[in-house]
C-alpha positions as a LaTeX table, in Angstrom:
\begin{tabular}{lrrr}
\hline
Residue & $x$ (\AA) & $y$ (\AA) & $z$ (\AA) \\
\hline
Met1 & 9.05 & $-30.23$ & $-83.94$ \\
Ala2 & 8.53 & $-28.73$ & $-80.20$ \\
Asp3 & 10.79 & $-30.32$ & $-77.52$ \\
Pro4 & 8.93 & $-32.04$ & $-75.04$ \\
Cys5 & 10.50 & $-30.46$ & $-72.20$ \\
Asp6 & 9.19 & $-26.99$ & $-73.13$ \\
Leu7 & 7.34 & $-25.12$ & $-69.91$ \\
Leu8 & 8.55 & $-28.20$ & $-67.86$ \\
Glu9 & 10.75 & $-27.12$ & $-65.08$ \\
Cys10 & 13.45 & $-29.73$ & $-65.46$ \\
Tyr11 & 17.32 & $-29.94$ & $-63.75$ \\
Leu12 & 20.33 & $-32.28$ & $-64.74$ \\
Val13 & 21.02 & $-33.81$ & $-61.69$ \\
Gly14 & 23.25 & $-36.58$ & $-59.76$ \\
Gly15 & 26.47 & $-37.62$ & $-61.68$ \\
Ala16 & 26.31 & $-35.34$ & $-64.74$ \\
Val17 & 26.77 & $-32.78$ & $-62.81$ \\
Arg18 & 29.13 & $-34.32$ & $-60.63$ \\
Asp19 & 31.51 & $-35.44$ & $-63.48$ \\
Ala20 & 31.30 & $-32.15$ & $-65.36$ \\
Leu21 & 32.75 & $-30.26$ & $-62.11$ \\
Leu22 & 35.37 & $-32.96$ & $-61.70$ \\
Lys23 & 36.09 & $-32.46$ & $-65.57$ \\
Glu24 & 35.35 & $-36.26$ & $-65.96$ \\
Pro25 & 34.19 & $-38.07$ & $-68.89$ \\
Ala26 & 30.29 & $-37.58$ & $-69.02$ \\
Gly27 & 28.31 & $-40.38$ & $-68.46$ \\
Asp28 & 24.40 & $-40.94$ & $-68.80$ \\
Arg29 & 22.47 & $-37.78$ & $-68.05$ \\
Asp30 & 19.59 & $-38.10$ & $-65.60$ \\
Trp31 & 16.87 & $-35.38$ & $-64.91$ \\
Val32 & 14.66 & $-34.42$ & $-62.80$ \\
Val33 & 10.93 & $-32.66$ & $-63.46$ \\
Ile34 & 9.53 & $-30.08$ & $-60.86$ \\
Gly35 & 5.68 & $-29.63$ & $-60.66$ \\
Ala36 & 4.49 & $-32.22$ & $-63.21$ \\
Ser37 & 2.34 & $-35.15$ & $-63.27$ \\
Pro38 & 2.53 & $-38.64$ & $-65.06$ \\
Ala39 & $-0.08$ & $-37.76$ & $-67.06$ \\
Glu40 & 1.43 & $-34.64$ & $-68.24$ \\
Met41 & 4.67 & $-36.33$ & $-68.90$ \\
Thr42 & 2.85 & $-39.10$ & $-71.23$ \\
Asp43 & 0.93 & $-36.71$ & $-73.15$ \\
Arg44 & 4.07 & $-34.88$ & $-74.00$ \\
Gly45 & 5.57 & $-38.26$ & $-75.41$ \\
Phe46 & 7.55 & $-39.11$ & $-72.83$ \\
Arg47 & 7.58 & $-43.42$ & $-71.94$ \\
Ser48 & 7.18 & $-44.38$ & $-68.68$ \\
Val49 & 9.89 & $-47.18$ & $-67.37$ \\
Gly50 & 9.54 & $-46.44$ & $-63.53$ \\
Lys51 & 8.49 & $-49.37$ & $-61.51$ \\
Asp52 & 8.81 & $-47.73$ & $-57.94$ \\
Phe53 & 8.39 & $-44.22$ & $-58.81$ \\
Pro54 & 7.45 & $-42.27$ & $-62.10$ \\
Val55 & 10.43 & $-42.40$ & $-64.44$ \\
Phe56 & 10.15 & $-41.41$ & $-67.97$ \\
Leu57 & 12.65 & $-41.53$ & $-71.15$ \\
His58 & 12.69 & $-38.56$ & $-73.16$ \\
Pro59 & 11.14 & $-39.28$ & $-76.83$ \\
Val60 & 13.88 & $-38.29$ & $-78.66$ \\
Ser61 & 17.45 & $-38.22$ & $-76.53$ \\
Gly62 & 16.16 & $-41.29$ & $-74.37$ \\
Glu63 & 17.52 & $-40.16$ & $-71.41$ \\
Glu64 & 15.84 & $-40.67$ & $-67.80$ \\
Tyr65 & 13.55 & $-38.04$ & $-66.49$ \\
Ala66 & 12.43 & $-38.49$ & $-62.98$ \\
Leu67 & 9.76 & $-36.36$ & $-61.12$ \\
Ala68 & 10.45 & $-35.05$ & $-57.95$ \\
Arg69 & 10.14 & $-37.18$ & $-54.85$ \\
Arg70 & 9.67 & $-37.57$ & $-51.15$ \\
Glu71 & 10.88 & $-41.10$ & $-49.53$ \\
Arg72 & 9.88 & $-42.17$ & $-46.15$ \\
Lys73 & 11.27 & $-45.32$ & $-44.40$ \\
Thr74 & 8.64 & $-48.07$ & $-43.97$ \\
Gly75 & 10.51 & $-51.33$ & $-43.33$ \\
Pro76 & 13.87 & $-52.55$ & $-43.00$ \\
Gly77 & 16.40 & $-52.98$ & $-46.15$ \\
Tyr78 & 16.88 & $-50.36$ & $-48.89$ \\
Thr79 & 13.54 & $-51.34$ & $-50.37$ \\
Gly80 & 11.74 & $-50.24$ & $-47.47$ \\
Phe81 & 10.69 & $-46.79$ & $-48.49$ \\
Ala82 & 7.27 & $-45.23$ & $-49.48$ \\
Thr83 & 7.78 & $-42.33$ & $-52.16$ \\
Gln84 & 5.66 & $-39.75$ & $-52.98$ \\
Ser85 & 5.70 & $-37.99$ & $-56.19$ \\
Ser86 & 3.50 & $-34.80$ & $-56.37$ \\
Ser87 & 3.44 & $-31.34$ & $-57.95$ \\
Asp88 & 4.38 & $-29.68$ & $-54.70$ \\
Val89 & 7.80 & $-31.41$ & $-54.16$ \\
Thr90 & 10.75 & $-29.22$ & $-54.43$ \\
Leu91 & 13.91 & $-29.48$ & $-56.14$ \\
Glu92 & 15.69 & $-29.15$ & $-52.53$ \\
Glu93 & 13.49 & $-32.16$ & $-51.03$ \\
Asp94 & 14.14 & $-34.04$ & $-53.88$ \\
Leu95 & 18.13 & $-33.49$ & $-53.61$ \\
Ser96 & 18.05 & $-34.14$ & $-49.88$ \\
Arg97 & 16.93 & $-37.83$ & $-50.00$ \\
Arg98 & 20.19 & $-38.30$ & $-51.87$ \\
Asp99 & 23.08 & $-40.39$ & $-50.31$ \\
Leu100 & 26.13 & $-37.99$ & $-50.79$ \\
Thr101 & 26.82 & $-34.08$ & $-50.96$ \\
Val102 & 29.10 & $-34.67$ & $-54.35$ \\
Asn103 & 25.70 & $-36.25$ & $-55.98$ \\
Ala104 & 23.14 & $-33.70$ & $-54.59$ \\
Ile105 & 24.17 & $-30.85$ & $-57.02$ \\
Ala106 & 21.65 & $-29.86$ & $-59.38$ \\
Arg107 & 21.98 & $-27.29$ & $-62.73$ \\
Asp108 & 19.56 & $-25.61$ & $-64.33$ \\
Ala109 & 18.57 & $-24.88$ & $-68.05$ \\
Glu110 & 21.03 & $-21.93$ & $-68.31$ \\
Gly111 & 23.59 & $-23.95$ & $-66.50$ \\
Gly112 & 23.30 & $-22.20$ & $-63.41$ \\
Leu113 & 24.26 & $-24.32$ & $-60.19$ \\
Ile114 & 21.81 & $-25.65$ & $-57.41$ \\
Asp115 & 23.56 & $-26.90$ & $-54.43$ \\
Pro116 & 21.63 & $-26.83$ & $-51.30$ \\
Phe117 & 24.22 & $-29.21$ & $-49.34$ \\
Gly118 & 27.61 & $-27.96$ & $-50.43$ \\
Gly119 & 28.11 & $-30.63$ & $-52.99$ \\
Ala120 & 30.72 & $-28.16$ & $-55.13$ \\
Arg121 & 32.75 & $-27.39$ & $-51.77$ \\
Asp122 & 33.06 & $-31.24$ & $-50.99$ \\
Leu123 & 34.11 & $-31.94$ & $-54.25$ \\
Arg124 & 37.06 & $-29.24$ & $-54.25$ \\
Asp125 & 37.88 & $-30.35$ & $-50.67$ \\
Gly126 & 37.86 & $-33.84$ & $-51.67$ \\
Ile127 & 35.41 & $-35.14$ & $-49.09$ \\
Leu128 & 32.65 & $-37.74$ & $-49.37$ \\
Arg129 & 29.89 & $-36.60$ & $-47.06$ \\
His130 & 26.29 & $-37.76$ & $-46.31$ \\
Val131 & 23.57 & $-35.33$ & $-47.39$ \\
Ser132 & 21.30 & $-35.52$ & $-43.78$ \\
Asp133 & 21.00 & $-38.27$ & $-41.20$ \\
Ala134 & 18.45 & $-40.17$ & $-43.30$ \\
Phe135 & 21.41 & $-41.59$ & $-44.84$ \\
Val136 & 21.23 & $-44.52$ & $-42.30$ \\
Glu137 & 18.01 & $-45.71$ & $-43.47$ \\
Asp138 & 19.35 & $-47.07$ & $-46.61$ \\
Pro139 & 21.96 & $-49.79$ & $-45.96$ \\
Leu140 & 23.08 & $-49.99$ & $-49.44$ \\
Arg141 & 24.82 & $-46.79$ & $-48.94$ \\
Val142 & 27.43 & $-48.25$ & $-47.00$ \\
Leu143 & 28.76 & $-50.14$ & $-50.36$ \\
Arg144 & 27.98 & $-46.94$ & $-52.30$ \\
Val145 & 30.22 & $-44.86$ & $-50.35$ \\
Ala146 & 32.77 & $-47.36$ & $-50.30$ \\
Arg147 & 32.84 & $-47.57$ & $-53.93$ \\
Phe148 & 32.80 & $-44.01$ & $-54.07$ \\
Ala149 & 35.92 & $-43.95$ & $-51.94$ \\
Ala150 & 37.56 & $-46.63$ & $-54.79$ \\
Arg151 & 36.80 & $-44.30$ & $-57.52$ \\
Tyr152 & 38.04 & $-41.26$ & $-56.02$ \\
Arg153 & 41.06 & $-42.68$ & $-54.01$ \\
His154 & 43.81 & $-41.39$ & $-56.88$ \\
Arg155 & 41.99 & $-37.87$ & $-56.11$ \\
Gly156 & 42.85 & $-38.08$ & $-52.25$ \\
Phe157 & 39.31 & $-38.04$ & $-51.53$ \\
Val158 & 38.48 & $-39.12$ & $-47.95$ \\
Val159 & 35.09 & $-40.50$ & $-46.37$ \\
Ala160 & 33.97 & $-37.61$ & $-43.79$ \\
Pro161 & 34.51 & $-38.88$ & $-39.99$ \\
Glu162 & 30.92 & $-38.14$ & $-39.23$ \\
Thr163 & 29.81 & $-40.27$ & $-42.48$ \\
Leu164 & 31.92 & $-42.93$ & $-41.27$ \\
Asp165 & 30.09 & $-42.88$ & $-38.01$ \\
Leu166 & 26.71 & $-43.25$ & $-39.43$ \\
Met167 & 27.87 & $-46.51$ & $-41.75$ \\
Arg168 & 29.02 & $-47.99$ & $-38.42$ \\
Glu169 & 25.58 & $-47.16$ & $-37.16$ \\
Ile170 & 24.25 & $-49.14$ & $-39.93$ \\
Gly171 & 26.45 & $-52.27$ & $-39.70$ \\
Ala172 & 25.50 & $-52.21$ & $-35.83$ \\
Ser173 & 21.94 & $-52.08$ & $-36.34$ \\
Gly174 & 21.84 & $-55.29$ & $-38.37$ \\
Glu175 & 20.20 & $-53.78$ & $-41.39$ \\
Leu176 & 23.14 & $-54.91$ & $-43.85$ \\
Ala177 & 21.53 & $-58.59$ & $-43.13$ \\
Ser178 & 18.67 & $-56.85$ & $-45.53$ \\
Leu179 & 20.78 & $-56.93$ & $-48.55$ \\
Val180 & 20.34 & $-59.21$ & $-51.13$ \\
Pro181 & 23.36 & $-60.98$ & $-52.34$ \\
Glu182 & 22.67 & $-59.52$ & $-56.18$ \\
Arg183 & 23.18 & $-56.25$ & $-55.04$ \\
Ile184 & 26.02 & $-56.71$ & $-52.76$ \\
Trp185 & 27.93 & $-58.37$ & $-55.83$ \\
Gln186 & 26.75 & $-55.36$ & $-58.51$ \\
Glu187 & 28.09 & $-52.53$ & $-56.01$ \\
Thr188 & 31.31 & $-55.13$ & $-55.47$ \\
Cys189 & 32.10 & $-55.63$ & $-59.08$ \\
Arg190 & 31.31 & $-52.08$ & $-59.72$ \\
Ala191 & 33.97 & $-51.25$ & $-57.47$ \\
Leu192 & 36.33 & $-53.80$ & $-58.35$ \\
Gly193 & 35.97 & $-51.52$ & $-61.92$ \\
Glu194 & 37.49 & $-48.30$ & $-60.10$ \\
Ser195 & 40.75 & $-46.93$ & $-60.00$ \\
His196 & 42.02 & $-48.19$ & $-56.31$ \\
Pro197 & 39.60 & $-51.15$ & $-55.51$ \\
Ser198 & 41.22 & $-52.04$ & $-52.49$ \\
Glu199 & 40.00 & $-48.53$ & $-51.19$ \\
Phe200 & 36.56 & $-50.18$ & $-51.47$ \\
Ile201 & 37.67 & $-52.81$ & $-48.50$ \\
Arg202 & 39.14 & $-50.78$ & $-46.45$ \\
Val203 & 36.69 & $-48.54$ & $-46.00$ \\
Leu204 & 33.85 & $-51.32$ & $-45.36$ \\
Gln205 & 36.55 & $-52.11$ & $-42.70$ \\
Arg206 & 37.15 & $-48.98$ & $-41.16$ \\
Cys207 & 33.27 & $-49.00$ & $-40.80$ \\
Gly208 & 32.94 & $-52.14$ & $-39.29$ \\
Ala209 & 30.97 & $-53.83$ & $-42.09$ \\
Leu210 & 33.57 & $-55.99$ & $-43.99$ \\
Ala211 & 33.29 & $-58.66$ & $-41.26$ \\
His212 & 29.24 & $-58.57$ & $-41.76$ \\
Leu213 & 29.51 & $-58.53$ & $-46.06$ \\
Phe214 & 32.78 & $-60.46$ & $-46.66$ \\
Pro215 & 33.62 & $-62.53$ & $-43.39$ \\
Asp216 & 36.14 & $-64.50$ & $-45.47$ \\
Val217 & 38.31 & $-61.27$ & $-46.58$ \\
Ala218 & 37.92 & $-59.63$ & $-42.94$ \\
Ala219 & 39.45 & $-63.14$ & $-41.85$ \\
Leu220 & 42.85 & $-62.31$ & $-43.40$ \\
Glu221 & 43.60 & $-59.49$ & $-41.02$ \\
Gly222 & 46.31 & $-60.21$ & $-38.82$ \\
Val223 & 46.98 & $-63.58$ & $-40.49$ \\
Pro224 & 50.97 & $-63.51$ & $-40.51$ \\
Gln225 & 52.88 & $-64.88$ & $-43.58$ \\
Ser226 & 56.44 & $-65.66$ & $-43.99$ \\
Ala227 & 58.82 & $-62.68$ & $-43.96$ \\
Lys228 & 61.03 & $-63.87$ & $-46.44$ \\
Tyr229 & 58.33 & $-64.00$ & $-49.06$ \\
His230 & 55.98 & $-61.43$ & $-47.83$ \\
Pro231 & 57.84 & $-58.37$ & $-46.29$ \\
Glu232 & 54.79 & $-56.11$ & $-47.09$ \\
Gly233 & 53.17 & $-58.06$ & $-43.87$ \\
Asp234 & 50.12 & $-59.92$ & $-43.11$ \\
Ala235 & 47.73 & $-61.86$ & $-45.45$ \\
Phe236 & 45.10 & $-58.86$ & $-45.50$ \\
Val237 & 47.83 & $-56.36$ & $-46.48$ \\
His238 & 49.34 & $-58.41$ & $-49.17$ \\
Thr239 & 45.41 & $-59.62$ & $-50.26$ \\
Met240 & 45.03 & $-55.48$ & $-50.81$ \\
Met241 & 48.34 & $-54.79$ & $-52.67$ \\
Val242 & 47.44 & $-57.85$ & $-55.21$ \\
Leu243 & 44.35 & $-56.27$ & $-55.79$ \\
Asp244 & 45.33 & $-52.57$ & $-56.49$ \\
Thr245 & 48.41 & $-54.21$ & $-58.66$ \\
Ala246 & 45.41 & $-56.09$ & $-60.39$ \\
Ala247 & 43.99 & $-52.84$ & $-61.22$ \\
Gln248 & 47.06 & $-51.45$ & $-62.64$ \\
Ile249 & 48.01 & $-54.57$ & $-65.13$ \\
Ser250 & 44.61 & $-54.98$ & $-66.13$ \\
Pro251 & 41.05 & $-53.41$ & $-66.43$ \\
Asp252 & 39.03 & $-56.92$ & $-66.63$ \\
Thr253 & 37.12 & $-57.18$ & $-63.07$ \\
Arg254 & 37.55 & $-60.88$ & $-63.44$ \\
Val255 & 41.02 & $-60.66$ & $-63.06$ \\
Arg256 & 40.93 & $-58.52$ & $-59.83$ \\
Phe257 & 37.78 & $-60.50$ & $-58.36$ \\
Ala258 & 40.60 & $-63.32$ & $-58.53$ \\
Ala259 & 43.35 & $-61.10$ & $-56.85$ \\
Leu260 & 40.83 & $-60.40$ & $-54.08$ \\
Val261 & 40.04 & $-64.12$ & $-53.33$ \\
His262 & 43.11 & $-66.16$ & $-54.36$ \\
Asp263 & 44.88 & $-66.12$ & $-50.91$ \\
Leu264 & 41.27 & $-66.78$ & $-48.91$ \\
Gly265 & 43.06 & $-70.19$ & $-47.85$ \\
Lys266 & 45.33 & $-68.76$ & $-45.32$ \\
Ala267 & 42.65 & $-67.81$ & $-42.99$ \\
Gln268 & 42.15 & $-71.52$ & $-42.68$ \\
Thr269 & 45.58 & $-72.29$ & $-41.80$ \\
Pro270 & 45.93 & $-73.75$ & $-38.05$ \\
Arg271 & 47.81 & $-71.36$ & $-36.02$ \\
Glu272 & 50.33 & $-73.38$ & $-35.17$ \\
Glu273 & 51.64 & $-73.91$ & $-38.52$ \\
Trp274 & 52.02 & $-69.83$ & $-39.08$ \\
Pro275 & 53.53 & $-68.20$ & $-40.41$ \\
Arg276 & 53.62 & $-71.12$ & $-43.29$ \\
His277 & 50.54 & $-71.71$ & $-45.05$ \\
Ile278 & 51.24 & $-75.43$ & $-46.77$ \\
Lys279 & 48.08 & $-76.31$ & $-49.03$ \\
His280 & 46.14 & $-73.07$ & $-48.32$ \\
Glu281 & 45.57 & $-73.29$ & $-52.37$ \\
His282 & 43.56 & $-76.07$ & $-51.61$ \\
Arg283 & 41.94 & $-74.88$ & $-48.46$ \\
Gly284 & 41.05 & $-71.58$ & $-50.44$ \\
Val285 & 39.28 & $-73.86$ & $-53.44$ \\
Thr286 & 36.23 & $-74.76$ & $-50.85$ \\
Val287 & 36.42 & $-70.64$ & $-49.39$ \\
Val288 & 36.05 & $-69.28$ & $-52.48$ \\
Asn289 & 33.37 & $-71.34$ & $-53.82$ \\
Gln290 & 31.30 & $-70.77$ & $-50.57$ \\
Phe291 & 32.11 & $-66.92$ & $-51.13$ \\
Cys292 & 30.80 & $-67.17$ & $-54.89$ \\
Asp293 & 27.80 & $-69.26$ & $-53.58$ \\
Gly294 & 26.80 & $-66.81$ & $-50.75$ \\
Leu295 & 26.84 & $-63.79$ & $-53.47$ \\
Arg296 & 25.59 & $-65.55$ & $-56.35$ \\
Val297 & 28.71 & $-64.54$ & $-58.38$ \\
Pro298 & 28.96 & $-65.04$ & $-62.43$ \\
Thr299 & 29.91 & $-68.43$ & $-63.49$ \\
Asp300 & 33.13 & $-67.09$ & $-65.30$ \\
Tyr301 & 34.27 & $-64.59$ & $-62.60$ \\
Arg302 & 34.03 & $-67.91$ & $-60.36$ \\
Asp303 & 36.06 & $-70.47$ & $-62.63$ \\
Leu304 & 39.01 & $-68.07$ & $-62.88$ \\
Ala305 & 38.87 & $-66.99$ & $-59.27$ \\
Ile306 & 39.21 & $-70.96$ & $-58.74$ \\
Leu307 & 41.96 & $-71.39$ & $-61.07$ \\
Val308 & 44.00 & $-68.60$ & $-59.57$ \\
Thr309 & 43.30 & $-69.72$ & $-56.49$ \\
Arg310 & 44.33 & $-73.49$ & $-56.93$ \\
Glu311 & 47.15 & $-72.79$ & $-59.41$ \\
His312 & 49.01 & $-69.64$ & $-58.15$ \\
Leu313 & 51.56 & $-71.61$ & $-56.67$ \\
Leu314 & 52.51 & $-73.46$ & $-59.56$ \\
Met315 & 52.53 & $-70.51$ & $-61.80$ \\
His316 & 55.30 & $-69.13$ & $-59.68$ \\
Arg317 & 57.32 & $-72.13$ & $-60.15$ \\
Leu318 & 56.84 & $-72.61$ & $-63.84$ \\
Ala319 & 60.28 & $-72.58$ & $-65.06$ \\
Glu320 & 60.77 & $-75.59$ & $-62.61$ \\
Leu321 & 58.47 & $-77.63$ & $-63.74$ \\
Arg322 & 58.38 & $-81.22$ & $-65.59$ \\
Thr323 & 56.91 & $-80.69$ & $-68.99$ \\
Glu324 & 53.86 & $-83.25$ & $-68.21$ \\
Thr325 & 52.85 & $-81.28$ & $-65.59$ \\
Val326 & 52.88 & $-78.17$ & $-67.45$ \\
Leu327 & 50.90 & $-79.90$ & $-70.17$ \\
Lys328 & 47.89 & $-80.67$ & $-67.24$ \\
Leu329 & 48.19 & $-77.44$ & $-65.97$ \\
Leu330 & 47.45 & $-75.93$ & $-69.27$ \\
Asn331 & 44.74 & $-78.54$ & $-69.76$ \\
Arg332 & 43.22 & $-77.83$ & $-66.46$ \\
Leu333 & 43.36 & $-74.11$ & $-67.71$ \\
Asp334 & 41.23 & $-75.01$ & $-70.78$ \\
Gly335 & 44.05 & $-73.49$ & $-72.42$ \\
Phe336 & 43.63 & $-74.98$ & $-75.91$ \\
Arg337 & 40.32 & $-74.36$ & $-76.51$ \\
Arg338 & 40.18 & $-71.00$ & $-74.23$ \\
Pro339 & 43.52 & $-69.43$ & $-74.74$ \\
Glu340 & 42.11 & $-66.06$ & $-73.39$ \\
Arg341 & 41.59 & $-67.37$ & $-69.97$ \\
Val342 & 45.31 & $-68.66$ & $-69.66$ \\
Val343 & 45.82 & $-64.68$ & $-70.45$ \\
Leu344 & 43.54 & $-63.74$ & $-67.60$ \\
Phe345 & 44.93 & $-66.09$ & $-65.51$ \\
Ser346 & 48.50 & $-64.97$ & $-66.10$ \\
Met347 & 47.51 & $-61.44$ & $-64.98$ \\
Ala348 & 45.91 & $-62.30$ & $-61.81$ \\
Cys349 & 49.36 & $-64.40$ & $-61.24$ \\
Arg350 & 51.72 & $-61.78$ & $-62.29$ \\
Ala351 & 49.48 & $-59.46$ & $-59.77$ \\
Asp352 & 49.89 & $-61.97$ & $-56.98$ \\
Ala353 & 53.74 & $-62.04$ & $-57.35$ \\
Ala354 & 54.09 & $-58.30$ & $-57.43$ \\
Gly355 & 52.07 & $-57.46$ & $-54.77$ \\
Arg356 & 54.34 & $-57.49$ & $-51.94$ \\
Gly357 & 57.50 & $-55.92$ & $-50.50$ \\
Asp358 & 57.35 & $-52.28$ & $-52.15$ \\
Gly359 & 54.84 & $-53.72$ & $-54.84$ \\
Ala360 & 57.12 & $-52.75$ & $-58.18$ \\
Ile361 & 55.49 & $-54.37$ & $-61.30$ \\
Gly362 & 58.48 & $-55.62$ & $-63.78$ \\
Asp363 & 58.59 & $-57.93$ & $-66.24$ \\
Ser364 & 56.91 & $-61.44$ & $-65.65$ \\
Pro365 & 58.99 & $-64.17$ & $-66.85$ \\
Pro366 & 56.52 & $-67.20$ & $-66.06$ \\
Glu367 & 54.02 & $-64.89$ & $-68.06$ \\
Gln368 & 55.78 & $-65.11$ & $-70.93$ \\
Leu369 & 56.97 & $-68.63$ & $-70.56$ \\
Leu370 & 53.44 & $-69.92$ & $-70.22$ \\
Glu371 & 52.40 & $-68.29$ & $-73.37$ \\
Asp372 & 55.23 & $-70.08$ & $-75.22$ \\
Tyr373 & 54.24 & $-73.50$ & $-74.06$ \\
Leu374 & 50.86 & $-72.75$ & $-74.92$ \\
Asn375 & 51.92 & $-71.56$ & $-78.70$ \\
Ala376 & 54.41 & $-74.23$ & $-79.06$ \\
Ala377 & 52.10 & $-77.20$ & $-77.67$ \\
Asn378 & 49.45 & $-75.42$ & $-80.21$ \\
Gly379 & 51.65 & $-75.07$ & $-83.06$ \\
Ile380 & 52.20 & $-79.29$ & $-83.32$ \\
Asp381 & 51.58 & $-80.93$ & $-86.30$ \\
Leu382 & 48.70 & $-83.21$ & $-86.35$ \\
Ser383 & 48.40 & $-83.52$ & $-90.32$ \\
Asp384 & 49.30 & $-87.15$ & $-90.50$ \\
Leu385 & 46.40 & $-88.09$ & $-87.91$ \\
Ala386 & 43.60 & $-87.15$ & $-90.36$ \\
Asp387 & 43.53 & $-90.75$ & $-92.47$ \\
Ser388 & 45.13 & $-92.54$ & $-89.34$ \\
Ala389 & 43.27 & $-96.27$ & $-88.47$ \\
Leu390 & 44.02 & $-95.02$ & $-84.70$ \\
Asp391 & 41.19 & $-94.83$ & $-82.44$ \\
Gly392 & 40.20 & $-91.81$ & $-80.08$ \\
Asn393 & 42.71 & $-92.81$ & $-77.08$ \\
Ala394 & 45.43 & $-93.48$ & $-79.16$ \\
Arg395 & 45.07 & $-90.38$ & $-80.88$ \\
Lys396 & 44.74 & $-88.35$ & $-77.95$ \\
Gln397 & 48.12 & $-90.02$ & $-76.41$ \\
Val398 & 49.98 & $-89.08$ & $-79.19$ \\
Val399 & 48.55 & $-85.28$ & $-79.23$ \\
Glu400 & 49.71 & $-85.48$ & $-75.88$ \\
Gln401 & 53.05 & $-86.53$ & $-76.29$ \\
Arg402 & 53.57 & $-84.29$ & $-79.05$ \\
Arg403 & 52.49 & $-81.02$ & $-76.75$ \\
Ile404 & 54.91 & $-82.49$ & $-73.96$ \\
Asp405 & 57.42 & $-82.88$ & $-77.10$ \\
Ala406 & 57.00 & $-79.18$ & $-78.03$ \\
Ile407 & 56.65 & $-77.84$ & $-74.67$ \\
Gly408 & 60.38 & $-79.76$ & $-73.82$ \\
Glu409 & 61.78 & $-77.62$ & $-76.57$ \\
Val410 & 60.45 & $-74.79$ & $-75.05$ \\
His411 & 61.65 & $-75.79$ & $-71.19$ \\
Gln412 & 65.09 & $-76.42$ & $-72.84$ \\
Arg413 & 65.81 & $-73.45$ & $-74.70$ \\
Asn414 & 64.43 & $-71.23$ & $-71.66$ \\
Arg415 & 67.22 & $-73.31$ & $-69.33$ \\
Glu416 & 69.89 & $-72.74$ & $-71.85$ \\
Ser417 & 68.92 & $-68.89$ & $-72.10$ \\
Gly418 & 68.56 & $-68.63$ & $-68.47$ \\
\hline
\end{tabular}
């Protein structure tokens, strides 16, 4: 059976080429087709899936093949474009509409590079640079560039100064207001999964977009904390350290999101109370809920973030808590039904504890202690209640008391060993 690509002018483009040059694991492969029509693609067995412009799936590999296209700005926002796909669109024209030079490289059927904008050179030099001044037409690119900066921070990549200038221009134009919450969250969640998610926030800060997109995070800048507990500096610096520490501890983006928002309440502390932040955890719950409402954050992300925001100070004092208080904490975490949530909560609190001073990540006694408490409370013997005449409330009281007793035994052992 003949390959449907036979006699088509096809080029591998985008991330697959970039990642190969960086010697990183290959992801999805995307192709651009020059000189073909939609009818020709379907006649060859390709399946049309594009809504805004002609994109097709290969009938065997399932990979995406898009017809080369031009774009013209017709309205505000990242959707305000008219696209044209015709047989006279060149490969260079198609590449010119891409965001960064490192994403505007193609490879032909023989493996040769087509690199009209110097993307391979920028990869070698560690530069994230816009392809053309048309960059300013799409406000979503501010978030994308910040996300790539987070992805390649460990390689020493930086955003080109002239690209930062264009990002500032986008922010000043008001175009960021056209971004819908779902797209902002999508880019943010992807950035949280990168190796240095704090760089995503810092790039947005440097180009002036942070206050537009995440005003509650920007509000932490310059908020002082007690030097006794936070020698690293203000609440923003602490939050960035906690975020990157969370990235080292866990790949779960829910943990990383909780790390990002856990101290938002500190920006609400009255100035006359600085550098203390009494009850910032309670104020923070309101702010985090509003943050999540604004971005349409999924429920599982919100739930963990609220728990970490509200309870992280208790976690840091876990060894001092009364056994009844420990049980109430486990119940609020829904730990008996969802022990995996306790694990995620503990990791976020560990990141908070380590994300200060020199940022060293050591052992986490509270993390192990909370697990011991949960295991002990889960391991109580309830077999005698199976045929008991006790009503529901009485049974609940018996279960709670036995859990308290089991937690108390762990507490006592912990004190004796400490």
